[in-house]
PDB file of C-alpha atoms and ligand atoms in Angstrom:
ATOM      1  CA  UNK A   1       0.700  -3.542   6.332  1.00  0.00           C
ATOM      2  CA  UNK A   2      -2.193  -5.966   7.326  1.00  0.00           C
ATOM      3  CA  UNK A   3      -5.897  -4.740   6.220  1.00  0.00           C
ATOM      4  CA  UNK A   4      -8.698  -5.641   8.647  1.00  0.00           C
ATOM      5  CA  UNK A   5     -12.270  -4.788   7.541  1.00  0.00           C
ATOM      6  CA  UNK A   6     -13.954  -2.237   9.217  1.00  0.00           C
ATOM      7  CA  UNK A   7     -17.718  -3.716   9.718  1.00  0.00           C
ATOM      8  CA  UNK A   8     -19.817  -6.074  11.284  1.00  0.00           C
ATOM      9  CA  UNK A   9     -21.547  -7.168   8.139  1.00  0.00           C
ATOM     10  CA  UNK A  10     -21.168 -10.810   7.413  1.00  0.00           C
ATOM     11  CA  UNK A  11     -21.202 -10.640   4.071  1.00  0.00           C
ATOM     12  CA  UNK A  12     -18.742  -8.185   3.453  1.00  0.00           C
ATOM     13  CA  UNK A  13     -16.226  -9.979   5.832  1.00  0.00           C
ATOM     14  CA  UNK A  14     -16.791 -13.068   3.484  1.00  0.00           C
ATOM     15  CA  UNK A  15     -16.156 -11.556  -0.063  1.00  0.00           C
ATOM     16  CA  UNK A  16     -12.868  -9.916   1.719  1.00  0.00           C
ATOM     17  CA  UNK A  17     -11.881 -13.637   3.284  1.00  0.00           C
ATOM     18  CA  UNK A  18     -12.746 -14.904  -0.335  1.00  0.00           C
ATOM     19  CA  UNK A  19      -9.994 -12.636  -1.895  1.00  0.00           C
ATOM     20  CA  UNK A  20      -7.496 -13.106   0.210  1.00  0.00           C
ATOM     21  CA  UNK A  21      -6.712 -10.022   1.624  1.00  0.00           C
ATOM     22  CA  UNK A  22      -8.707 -10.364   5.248  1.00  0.00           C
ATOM     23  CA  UNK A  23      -6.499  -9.812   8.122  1.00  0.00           C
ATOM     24  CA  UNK A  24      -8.882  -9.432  11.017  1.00  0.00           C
ATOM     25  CA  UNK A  25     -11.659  -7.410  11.414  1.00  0.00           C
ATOM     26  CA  UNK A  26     -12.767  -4.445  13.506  1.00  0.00           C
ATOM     27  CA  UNK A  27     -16.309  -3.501  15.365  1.00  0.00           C
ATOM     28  CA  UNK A  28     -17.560  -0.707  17.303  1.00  0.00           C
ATOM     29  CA  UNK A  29     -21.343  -0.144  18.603  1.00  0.00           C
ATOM     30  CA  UNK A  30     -21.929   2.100  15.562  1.00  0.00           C
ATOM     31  CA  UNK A  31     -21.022  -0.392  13.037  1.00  0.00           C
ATOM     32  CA  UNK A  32     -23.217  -3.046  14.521  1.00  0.00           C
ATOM     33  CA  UNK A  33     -26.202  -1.271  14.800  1.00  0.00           C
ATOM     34  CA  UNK A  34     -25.438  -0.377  10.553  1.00  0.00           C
ATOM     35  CA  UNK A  35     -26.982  -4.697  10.683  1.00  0.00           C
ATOM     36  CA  UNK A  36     -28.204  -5.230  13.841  1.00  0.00           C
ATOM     37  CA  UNK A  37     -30.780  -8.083  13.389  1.00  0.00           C
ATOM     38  CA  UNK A  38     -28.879 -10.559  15.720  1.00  0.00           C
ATOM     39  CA  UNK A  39     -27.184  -9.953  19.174  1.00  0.00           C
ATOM     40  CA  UNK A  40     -23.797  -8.838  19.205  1.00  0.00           C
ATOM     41  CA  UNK A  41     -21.818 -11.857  20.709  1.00  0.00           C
ATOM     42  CA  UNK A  42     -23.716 -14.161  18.003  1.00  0.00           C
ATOM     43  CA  UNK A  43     -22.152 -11.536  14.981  1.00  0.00           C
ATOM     44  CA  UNK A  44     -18.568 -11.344  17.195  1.00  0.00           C
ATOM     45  CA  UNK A  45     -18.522 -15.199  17.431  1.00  0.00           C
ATOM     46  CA  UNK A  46     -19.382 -15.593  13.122  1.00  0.00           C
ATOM     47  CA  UNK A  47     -17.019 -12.894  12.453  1.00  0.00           C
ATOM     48  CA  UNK A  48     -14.368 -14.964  14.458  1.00  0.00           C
ATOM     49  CA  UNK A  49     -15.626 -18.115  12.571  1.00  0.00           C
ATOM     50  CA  UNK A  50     -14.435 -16.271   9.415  1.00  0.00           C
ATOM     51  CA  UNK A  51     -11.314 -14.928  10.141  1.00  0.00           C
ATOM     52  CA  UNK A  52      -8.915 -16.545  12.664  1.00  0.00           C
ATOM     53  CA  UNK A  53      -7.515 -13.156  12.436  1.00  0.00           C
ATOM     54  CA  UNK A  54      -7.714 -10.538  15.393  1.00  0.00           C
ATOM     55  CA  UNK A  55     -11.139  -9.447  15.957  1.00  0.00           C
ATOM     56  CA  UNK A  56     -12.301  -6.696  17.840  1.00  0.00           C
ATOM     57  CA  UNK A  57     -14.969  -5.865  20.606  1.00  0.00           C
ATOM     58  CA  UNK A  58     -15.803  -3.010  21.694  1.00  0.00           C
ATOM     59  CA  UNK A  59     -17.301  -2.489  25.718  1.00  0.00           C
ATOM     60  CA  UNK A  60     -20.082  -0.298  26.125  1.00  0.00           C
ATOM     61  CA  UNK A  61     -19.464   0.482  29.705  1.00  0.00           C
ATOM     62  CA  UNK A  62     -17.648   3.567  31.000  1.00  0.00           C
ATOM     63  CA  UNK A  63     -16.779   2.628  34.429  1.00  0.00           C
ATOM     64  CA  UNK A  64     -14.124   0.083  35.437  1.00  0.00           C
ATOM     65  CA  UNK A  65     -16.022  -2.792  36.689  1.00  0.00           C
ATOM     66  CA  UNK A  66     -18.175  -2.913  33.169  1.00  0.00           C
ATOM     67  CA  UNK A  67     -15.036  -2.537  30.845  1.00  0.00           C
ATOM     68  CA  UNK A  68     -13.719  -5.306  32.671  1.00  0.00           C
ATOM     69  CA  UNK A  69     -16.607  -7.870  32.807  1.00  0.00           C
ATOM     70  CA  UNK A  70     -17.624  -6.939  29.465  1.00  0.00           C
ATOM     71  CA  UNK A  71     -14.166  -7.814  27.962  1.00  0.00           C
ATOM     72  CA  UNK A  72     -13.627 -10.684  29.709  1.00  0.00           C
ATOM     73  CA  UNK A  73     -16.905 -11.602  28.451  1.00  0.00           C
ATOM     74  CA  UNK A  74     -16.029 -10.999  24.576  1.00  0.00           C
ATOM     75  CA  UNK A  75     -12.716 -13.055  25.668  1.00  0.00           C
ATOM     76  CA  UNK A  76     -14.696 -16.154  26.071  1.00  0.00           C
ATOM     77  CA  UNK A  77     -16.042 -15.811  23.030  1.00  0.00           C
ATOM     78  CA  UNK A  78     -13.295 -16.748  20.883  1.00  0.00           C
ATOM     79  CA  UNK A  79      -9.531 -17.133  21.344  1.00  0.00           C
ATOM     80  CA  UNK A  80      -9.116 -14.265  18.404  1.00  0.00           C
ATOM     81  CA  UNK A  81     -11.168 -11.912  19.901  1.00  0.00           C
ATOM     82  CA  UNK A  82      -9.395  -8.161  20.954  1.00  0.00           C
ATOM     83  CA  UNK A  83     -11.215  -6.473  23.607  1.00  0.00           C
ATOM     84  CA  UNK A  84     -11.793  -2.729  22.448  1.00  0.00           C
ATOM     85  CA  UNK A  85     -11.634  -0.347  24.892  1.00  0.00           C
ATOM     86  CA  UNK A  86     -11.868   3.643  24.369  1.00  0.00           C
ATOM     87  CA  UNK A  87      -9.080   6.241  25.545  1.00  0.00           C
ATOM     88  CA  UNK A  88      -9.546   7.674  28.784  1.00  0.00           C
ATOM     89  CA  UNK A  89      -8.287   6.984  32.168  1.00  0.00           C
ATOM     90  CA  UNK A  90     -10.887   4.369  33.205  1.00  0.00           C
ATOM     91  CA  UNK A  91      -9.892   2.859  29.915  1.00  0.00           C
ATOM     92  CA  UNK A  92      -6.271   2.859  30.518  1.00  0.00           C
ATOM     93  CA  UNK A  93      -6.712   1.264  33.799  1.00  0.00           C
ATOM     94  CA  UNK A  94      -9.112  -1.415  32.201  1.00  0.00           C
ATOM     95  CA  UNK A  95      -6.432  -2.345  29.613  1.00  0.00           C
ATOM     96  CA  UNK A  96      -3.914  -2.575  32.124  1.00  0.00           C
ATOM     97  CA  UNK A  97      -5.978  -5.090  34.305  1.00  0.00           C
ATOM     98  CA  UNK A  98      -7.060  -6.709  30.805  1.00  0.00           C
ATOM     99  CA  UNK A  99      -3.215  -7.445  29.529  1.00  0.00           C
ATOM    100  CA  UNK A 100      -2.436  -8.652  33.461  1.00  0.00           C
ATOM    101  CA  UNK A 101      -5.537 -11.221  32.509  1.00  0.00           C
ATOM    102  CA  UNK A 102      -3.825 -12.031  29.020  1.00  0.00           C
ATOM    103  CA  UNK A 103      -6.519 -10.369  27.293  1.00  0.00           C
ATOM    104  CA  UNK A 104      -5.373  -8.566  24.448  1.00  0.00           C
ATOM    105  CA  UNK A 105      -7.301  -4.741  23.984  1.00  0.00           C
ATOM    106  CA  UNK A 106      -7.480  -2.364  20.789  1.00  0.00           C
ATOM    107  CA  UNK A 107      -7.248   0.672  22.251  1.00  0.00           C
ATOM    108  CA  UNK A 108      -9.775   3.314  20.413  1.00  0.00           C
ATOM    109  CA  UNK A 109     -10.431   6.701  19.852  1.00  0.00           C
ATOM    110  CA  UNK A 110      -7.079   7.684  19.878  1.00  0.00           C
ATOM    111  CA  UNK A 111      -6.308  11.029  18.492  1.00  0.00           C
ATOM    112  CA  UNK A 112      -2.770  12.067  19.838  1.00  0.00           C
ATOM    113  CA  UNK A 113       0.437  10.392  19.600  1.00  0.00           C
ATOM    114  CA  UNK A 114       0.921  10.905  23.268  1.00  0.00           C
ATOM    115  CA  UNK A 115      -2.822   9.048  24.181  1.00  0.00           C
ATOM    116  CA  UNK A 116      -0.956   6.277  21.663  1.00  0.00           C
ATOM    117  CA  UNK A 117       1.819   6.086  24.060  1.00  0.00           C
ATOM    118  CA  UNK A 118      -0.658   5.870  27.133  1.00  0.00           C
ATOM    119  CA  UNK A 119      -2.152   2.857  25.825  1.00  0.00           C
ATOM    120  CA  UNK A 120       0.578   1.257  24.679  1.00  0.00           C
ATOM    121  CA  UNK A 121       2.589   1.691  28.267  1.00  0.00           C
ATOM    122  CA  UNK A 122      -0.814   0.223  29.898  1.00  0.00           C
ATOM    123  CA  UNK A 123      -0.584  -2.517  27.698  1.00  0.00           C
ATOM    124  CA  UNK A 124      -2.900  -2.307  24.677  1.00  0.00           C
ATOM    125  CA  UNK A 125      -1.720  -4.653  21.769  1.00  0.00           C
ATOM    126  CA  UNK A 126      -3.839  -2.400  19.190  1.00  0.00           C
ATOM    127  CA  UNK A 127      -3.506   1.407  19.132  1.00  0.00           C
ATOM    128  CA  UNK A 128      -6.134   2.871  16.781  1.00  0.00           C
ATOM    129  CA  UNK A 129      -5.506   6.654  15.410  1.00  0.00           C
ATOM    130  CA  UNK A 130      -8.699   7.807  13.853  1.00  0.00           C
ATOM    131  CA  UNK A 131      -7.267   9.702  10.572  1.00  0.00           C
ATOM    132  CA  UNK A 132     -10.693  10.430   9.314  1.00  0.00           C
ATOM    133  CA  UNK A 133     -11.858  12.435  12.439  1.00  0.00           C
ATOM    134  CA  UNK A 134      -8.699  14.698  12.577  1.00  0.00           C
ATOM    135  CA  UNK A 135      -8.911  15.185   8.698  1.00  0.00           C
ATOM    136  CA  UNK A 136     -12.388  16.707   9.276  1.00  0.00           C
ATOM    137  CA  UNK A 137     -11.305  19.082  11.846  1.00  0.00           C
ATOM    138  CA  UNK A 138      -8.334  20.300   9.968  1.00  0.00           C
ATOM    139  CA  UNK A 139      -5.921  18.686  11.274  1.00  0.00           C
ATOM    140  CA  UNK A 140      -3.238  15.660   9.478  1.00  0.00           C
ATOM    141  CA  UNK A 141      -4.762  12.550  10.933  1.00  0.00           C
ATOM    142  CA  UNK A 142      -1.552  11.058   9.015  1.00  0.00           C
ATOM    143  CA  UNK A 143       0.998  12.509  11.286  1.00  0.00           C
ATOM    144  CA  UNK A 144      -0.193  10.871  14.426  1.00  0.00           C
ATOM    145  CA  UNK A 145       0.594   7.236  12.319  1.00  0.00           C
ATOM    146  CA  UNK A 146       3.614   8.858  11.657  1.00  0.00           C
ATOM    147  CA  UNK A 147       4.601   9.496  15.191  1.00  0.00           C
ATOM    148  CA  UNK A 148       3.238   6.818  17.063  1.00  0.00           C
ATOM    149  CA  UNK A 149       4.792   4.266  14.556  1.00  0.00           C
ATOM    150  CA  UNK A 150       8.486   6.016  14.306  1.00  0.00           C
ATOM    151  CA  UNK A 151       7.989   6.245  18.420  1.00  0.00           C
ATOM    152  CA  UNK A 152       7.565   2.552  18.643  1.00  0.00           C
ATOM    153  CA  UNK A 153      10.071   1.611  16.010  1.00  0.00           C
ATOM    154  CA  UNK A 154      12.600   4.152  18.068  1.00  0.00           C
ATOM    155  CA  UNK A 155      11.422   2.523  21.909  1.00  0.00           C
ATOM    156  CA  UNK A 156      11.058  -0.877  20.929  1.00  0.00           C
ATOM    157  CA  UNK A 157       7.472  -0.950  22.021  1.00  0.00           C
ATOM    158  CA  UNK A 158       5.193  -4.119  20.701  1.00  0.00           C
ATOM    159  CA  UNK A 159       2.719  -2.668  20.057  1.00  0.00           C
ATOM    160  CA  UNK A 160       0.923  -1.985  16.760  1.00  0.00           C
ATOM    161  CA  UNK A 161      -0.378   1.556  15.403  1.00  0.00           C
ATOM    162  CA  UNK A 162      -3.812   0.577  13.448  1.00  0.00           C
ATOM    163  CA  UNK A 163      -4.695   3.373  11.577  1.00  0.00           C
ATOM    164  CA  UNK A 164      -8.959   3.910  11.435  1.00  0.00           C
ATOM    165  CA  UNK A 165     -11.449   6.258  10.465  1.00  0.00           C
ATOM    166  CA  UNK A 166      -9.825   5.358   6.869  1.00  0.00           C
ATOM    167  CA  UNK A 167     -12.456   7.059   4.390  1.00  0.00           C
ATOM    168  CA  UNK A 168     -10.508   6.678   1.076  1.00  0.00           C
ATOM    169  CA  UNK A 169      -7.989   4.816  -1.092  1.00  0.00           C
ATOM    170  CA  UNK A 170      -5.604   7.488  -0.511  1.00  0.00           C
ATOM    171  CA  UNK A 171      -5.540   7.407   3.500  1.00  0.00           C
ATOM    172  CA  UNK A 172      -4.165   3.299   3.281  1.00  0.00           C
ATOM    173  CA  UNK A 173      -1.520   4.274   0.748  1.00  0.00           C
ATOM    174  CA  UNK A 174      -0.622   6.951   3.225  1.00  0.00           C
ATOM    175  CA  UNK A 175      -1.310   5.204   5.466  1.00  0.00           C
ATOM    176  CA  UNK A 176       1.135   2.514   4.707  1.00  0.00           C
ATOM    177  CA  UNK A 177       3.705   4.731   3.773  1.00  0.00           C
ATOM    178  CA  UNK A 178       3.258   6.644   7.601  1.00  0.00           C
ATOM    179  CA  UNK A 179       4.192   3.234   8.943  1.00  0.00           C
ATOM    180  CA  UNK A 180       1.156   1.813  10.167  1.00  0.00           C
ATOM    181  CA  UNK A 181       1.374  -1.710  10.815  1.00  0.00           C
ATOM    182  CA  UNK A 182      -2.571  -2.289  10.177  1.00  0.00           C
ATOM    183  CA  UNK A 183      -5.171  -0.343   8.354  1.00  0.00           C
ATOM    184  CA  UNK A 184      -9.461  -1.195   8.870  1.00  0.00           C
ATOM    185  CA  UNK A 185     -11.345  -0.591   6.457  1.00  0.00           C
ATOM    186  CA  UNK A 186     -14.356   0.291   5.077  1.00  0.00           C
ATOM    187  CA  UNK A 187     -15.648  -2.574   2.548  1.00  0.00           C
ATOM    188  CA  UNK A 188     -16.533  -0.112   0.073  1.00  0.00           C
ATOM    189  CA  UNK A 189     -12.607   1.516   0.721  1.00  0.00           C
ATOM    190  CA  UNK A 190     -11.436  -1.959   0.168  1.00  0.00           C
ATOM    191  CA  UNK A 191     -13.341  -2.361  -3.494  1.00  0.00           C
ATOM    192  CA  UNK A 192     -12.358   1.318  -4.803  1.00  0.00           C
ATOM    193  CA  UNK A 193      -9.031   0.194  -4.118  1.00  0.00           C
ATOM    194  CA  UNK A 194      -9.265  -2.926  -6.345  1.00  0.00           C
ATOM    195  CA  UNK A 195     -10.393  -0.793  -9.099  1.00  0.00           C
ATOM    196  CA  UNK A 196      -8.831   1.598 -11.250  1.00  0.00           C
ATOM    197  CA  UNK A 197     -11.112   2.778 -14.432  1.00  0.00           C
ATOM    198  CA  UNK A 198      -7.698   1.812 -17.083  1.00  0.00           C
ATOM    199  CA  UNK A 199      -7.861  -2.076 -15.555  1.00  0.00           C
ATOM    200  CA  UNK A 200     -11.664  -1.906 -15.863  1.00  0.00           C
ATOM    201  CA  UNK A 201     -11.261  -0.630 -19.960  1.00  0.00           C
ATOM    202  CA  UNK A 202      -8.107  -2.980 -19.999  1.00  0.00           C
ATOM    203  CA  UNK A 203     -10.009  -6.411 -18.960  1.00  0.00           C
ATOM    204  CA  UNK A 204     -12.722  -5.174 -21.613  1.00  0.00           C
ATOM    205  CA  UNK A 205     -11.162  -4.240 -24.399  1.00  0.00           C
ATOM    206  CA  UNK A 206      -9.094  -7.907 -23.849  1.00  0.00           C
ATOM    207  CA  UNK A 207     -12.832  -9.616 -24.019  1.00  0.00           C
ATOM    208  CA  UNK A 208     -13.582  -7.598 -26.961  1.00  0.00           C
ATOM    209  CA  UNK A 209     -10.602  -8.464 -29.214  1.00  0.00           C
ATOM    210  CA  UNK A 210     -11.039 -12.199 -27.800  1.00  0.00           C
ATOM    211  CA  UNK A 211     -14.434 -12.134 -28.918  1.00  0.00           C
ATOM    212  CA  UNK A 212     -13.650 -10.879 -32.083  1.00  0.00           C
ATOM    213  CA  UNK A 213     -10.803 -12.990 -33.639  1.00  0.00           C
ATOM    214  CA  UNK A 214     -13.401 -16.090 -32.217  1.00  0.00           C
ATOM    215  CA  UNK A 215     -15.904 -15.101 -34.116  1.00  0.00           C
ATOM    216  CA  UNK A 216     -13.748 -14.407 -37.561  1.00  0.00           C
ATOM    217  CA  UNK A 217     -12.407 -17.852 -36.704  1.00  0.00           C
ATOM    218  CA  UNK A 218     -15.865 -19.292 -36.423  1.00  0.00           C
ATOM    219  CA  UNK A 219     -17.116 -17.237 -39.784  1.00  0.00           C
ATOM    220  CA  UNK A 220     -13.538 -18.735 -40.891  1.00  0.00           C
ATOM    221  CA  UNK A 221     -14.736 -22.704 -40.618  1.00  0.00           C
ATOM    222  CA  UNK A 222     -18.116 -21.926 -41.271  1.00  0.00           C
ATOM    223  CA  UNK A 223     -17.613 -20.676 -45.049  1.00  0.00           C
TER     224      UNK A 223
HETATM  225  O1  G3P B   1     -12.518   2.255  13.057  1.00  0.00           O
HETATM  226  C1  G3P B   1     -13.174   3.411  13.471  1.00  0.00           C
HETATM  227  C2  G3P B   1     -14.148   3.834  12.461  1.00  0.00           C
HETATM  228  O2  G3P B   1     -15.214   2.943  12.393  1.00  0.00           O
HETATM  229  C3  G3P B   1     -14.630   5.232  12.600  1.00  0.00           C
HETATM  230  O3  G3P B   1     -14.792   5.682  11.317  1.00  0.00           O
HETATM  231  O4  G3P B   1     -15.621   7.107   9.546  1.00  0.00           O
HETATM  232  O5  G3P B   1     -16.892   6.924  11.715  1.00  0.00           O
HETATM  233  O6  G3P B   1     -14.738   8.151  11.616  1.00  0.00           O
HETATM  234  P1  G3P B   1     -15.563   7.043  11.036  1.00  0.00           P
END
């Protein structure tokens, strides 16, 4: 399963590239006014300088004409950039005249396997499932990874189920196991998954005995 960060922080993105584990990154209006402080095509086009991973855009518009200028706008931006448009029917429309353009689209707020399917038939190359947002209204945000990705192993269909709204360690572990070819996530997700509190006592405890057979060495050539 490919991670993508789920921000529009700079900095974040960087420490991510700098491990290693960056596979694109993901941005919606919300996120980028969390740093705000420099127009949005100036973060989309360092956040592509970063990663030549698949970055996404999302339009603001909610009529046809401004999905479509808007994402052919982030298109020109940089040859990674995914053009994120939100589930509806304008929006299914927009991706279809989007892929006919060879612009690829991340199709968002997805909360049914069957809006999934929509987007998928239209042409989006990205199908994001929010898990967090069904979790909170009591419902398995898990089992529409589940479906969408066993309905695209089953149909052949290209493209991929990225599973957002992640909130925890737990949801990428599930979600990996529910098939999902990509997970975004939230930087601070990303570092409670690097730790566990037994590798933290592990690494010090090593430092400690290290320290401590230096030091009787040292005592050792001293005397
Ligand atoms: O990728 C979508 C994500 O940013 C939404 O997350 O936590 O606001 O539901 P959340």
């Amino acid at each position: 399963m490919k991670i993508f960060l789920d921000t529009a922080d700079i900095n974040e993105i960087r420490v991510a590239a700098r491990w290693g584990v960056l596979d694109g990154v993901t941005t919606n209006p919300t996120l980028y006014a969390k740093v705000g402080g420099a127009p949005y095509d100036d973060v989309l086009r360092e956040i592509c300088g970063i990663t030549s991973g698949p970055v996404s855009a999302e339009v603001i518009a909610d009529d046809l004409e401004g999905m479509l200028r808007e994402g052919r706008h982030f298109a020109t931006l940089a040859p990674n950039i995914v053009v994120k448009v939100p589930m509806s029917e304008t929006g299914l429309e927009a991706i279809s005249r989007l892929a006919d353009e060879g612009i690829r689209t991340n199709c968002t707020l997805v909360f049914s396997a069957n809006q999934g399917l929509l987007a998928a038939k239209a042409g989006a190359s990205l199908i994001s499932p929010f898990v967090g947002r069904l979790d909170d209204i009591n419902q398995d945000g898990m089992i529409v990874i589940r479906e969408l990705a066993e309905m695209f192993a089953i149909h052949d269909i290209e493209a991929q189920v990225l599973a957002a709204s992640i909130r925890h360690p737990q949801h990428v572990t599930q979600a990996a196991l529910a098939g999902a070819h990509i997970a975004t996530i939230p930087f601070k997700v990303l570092q409670q998954m690097v730790h566990h509190p037994l590798t933290d006592r592990g690494i010090a405890q090593f430092k400690a005995d290290w320290e401590k057979v230096q030091g009787e060495l040292a005592a050792r050539r001293g005397s």
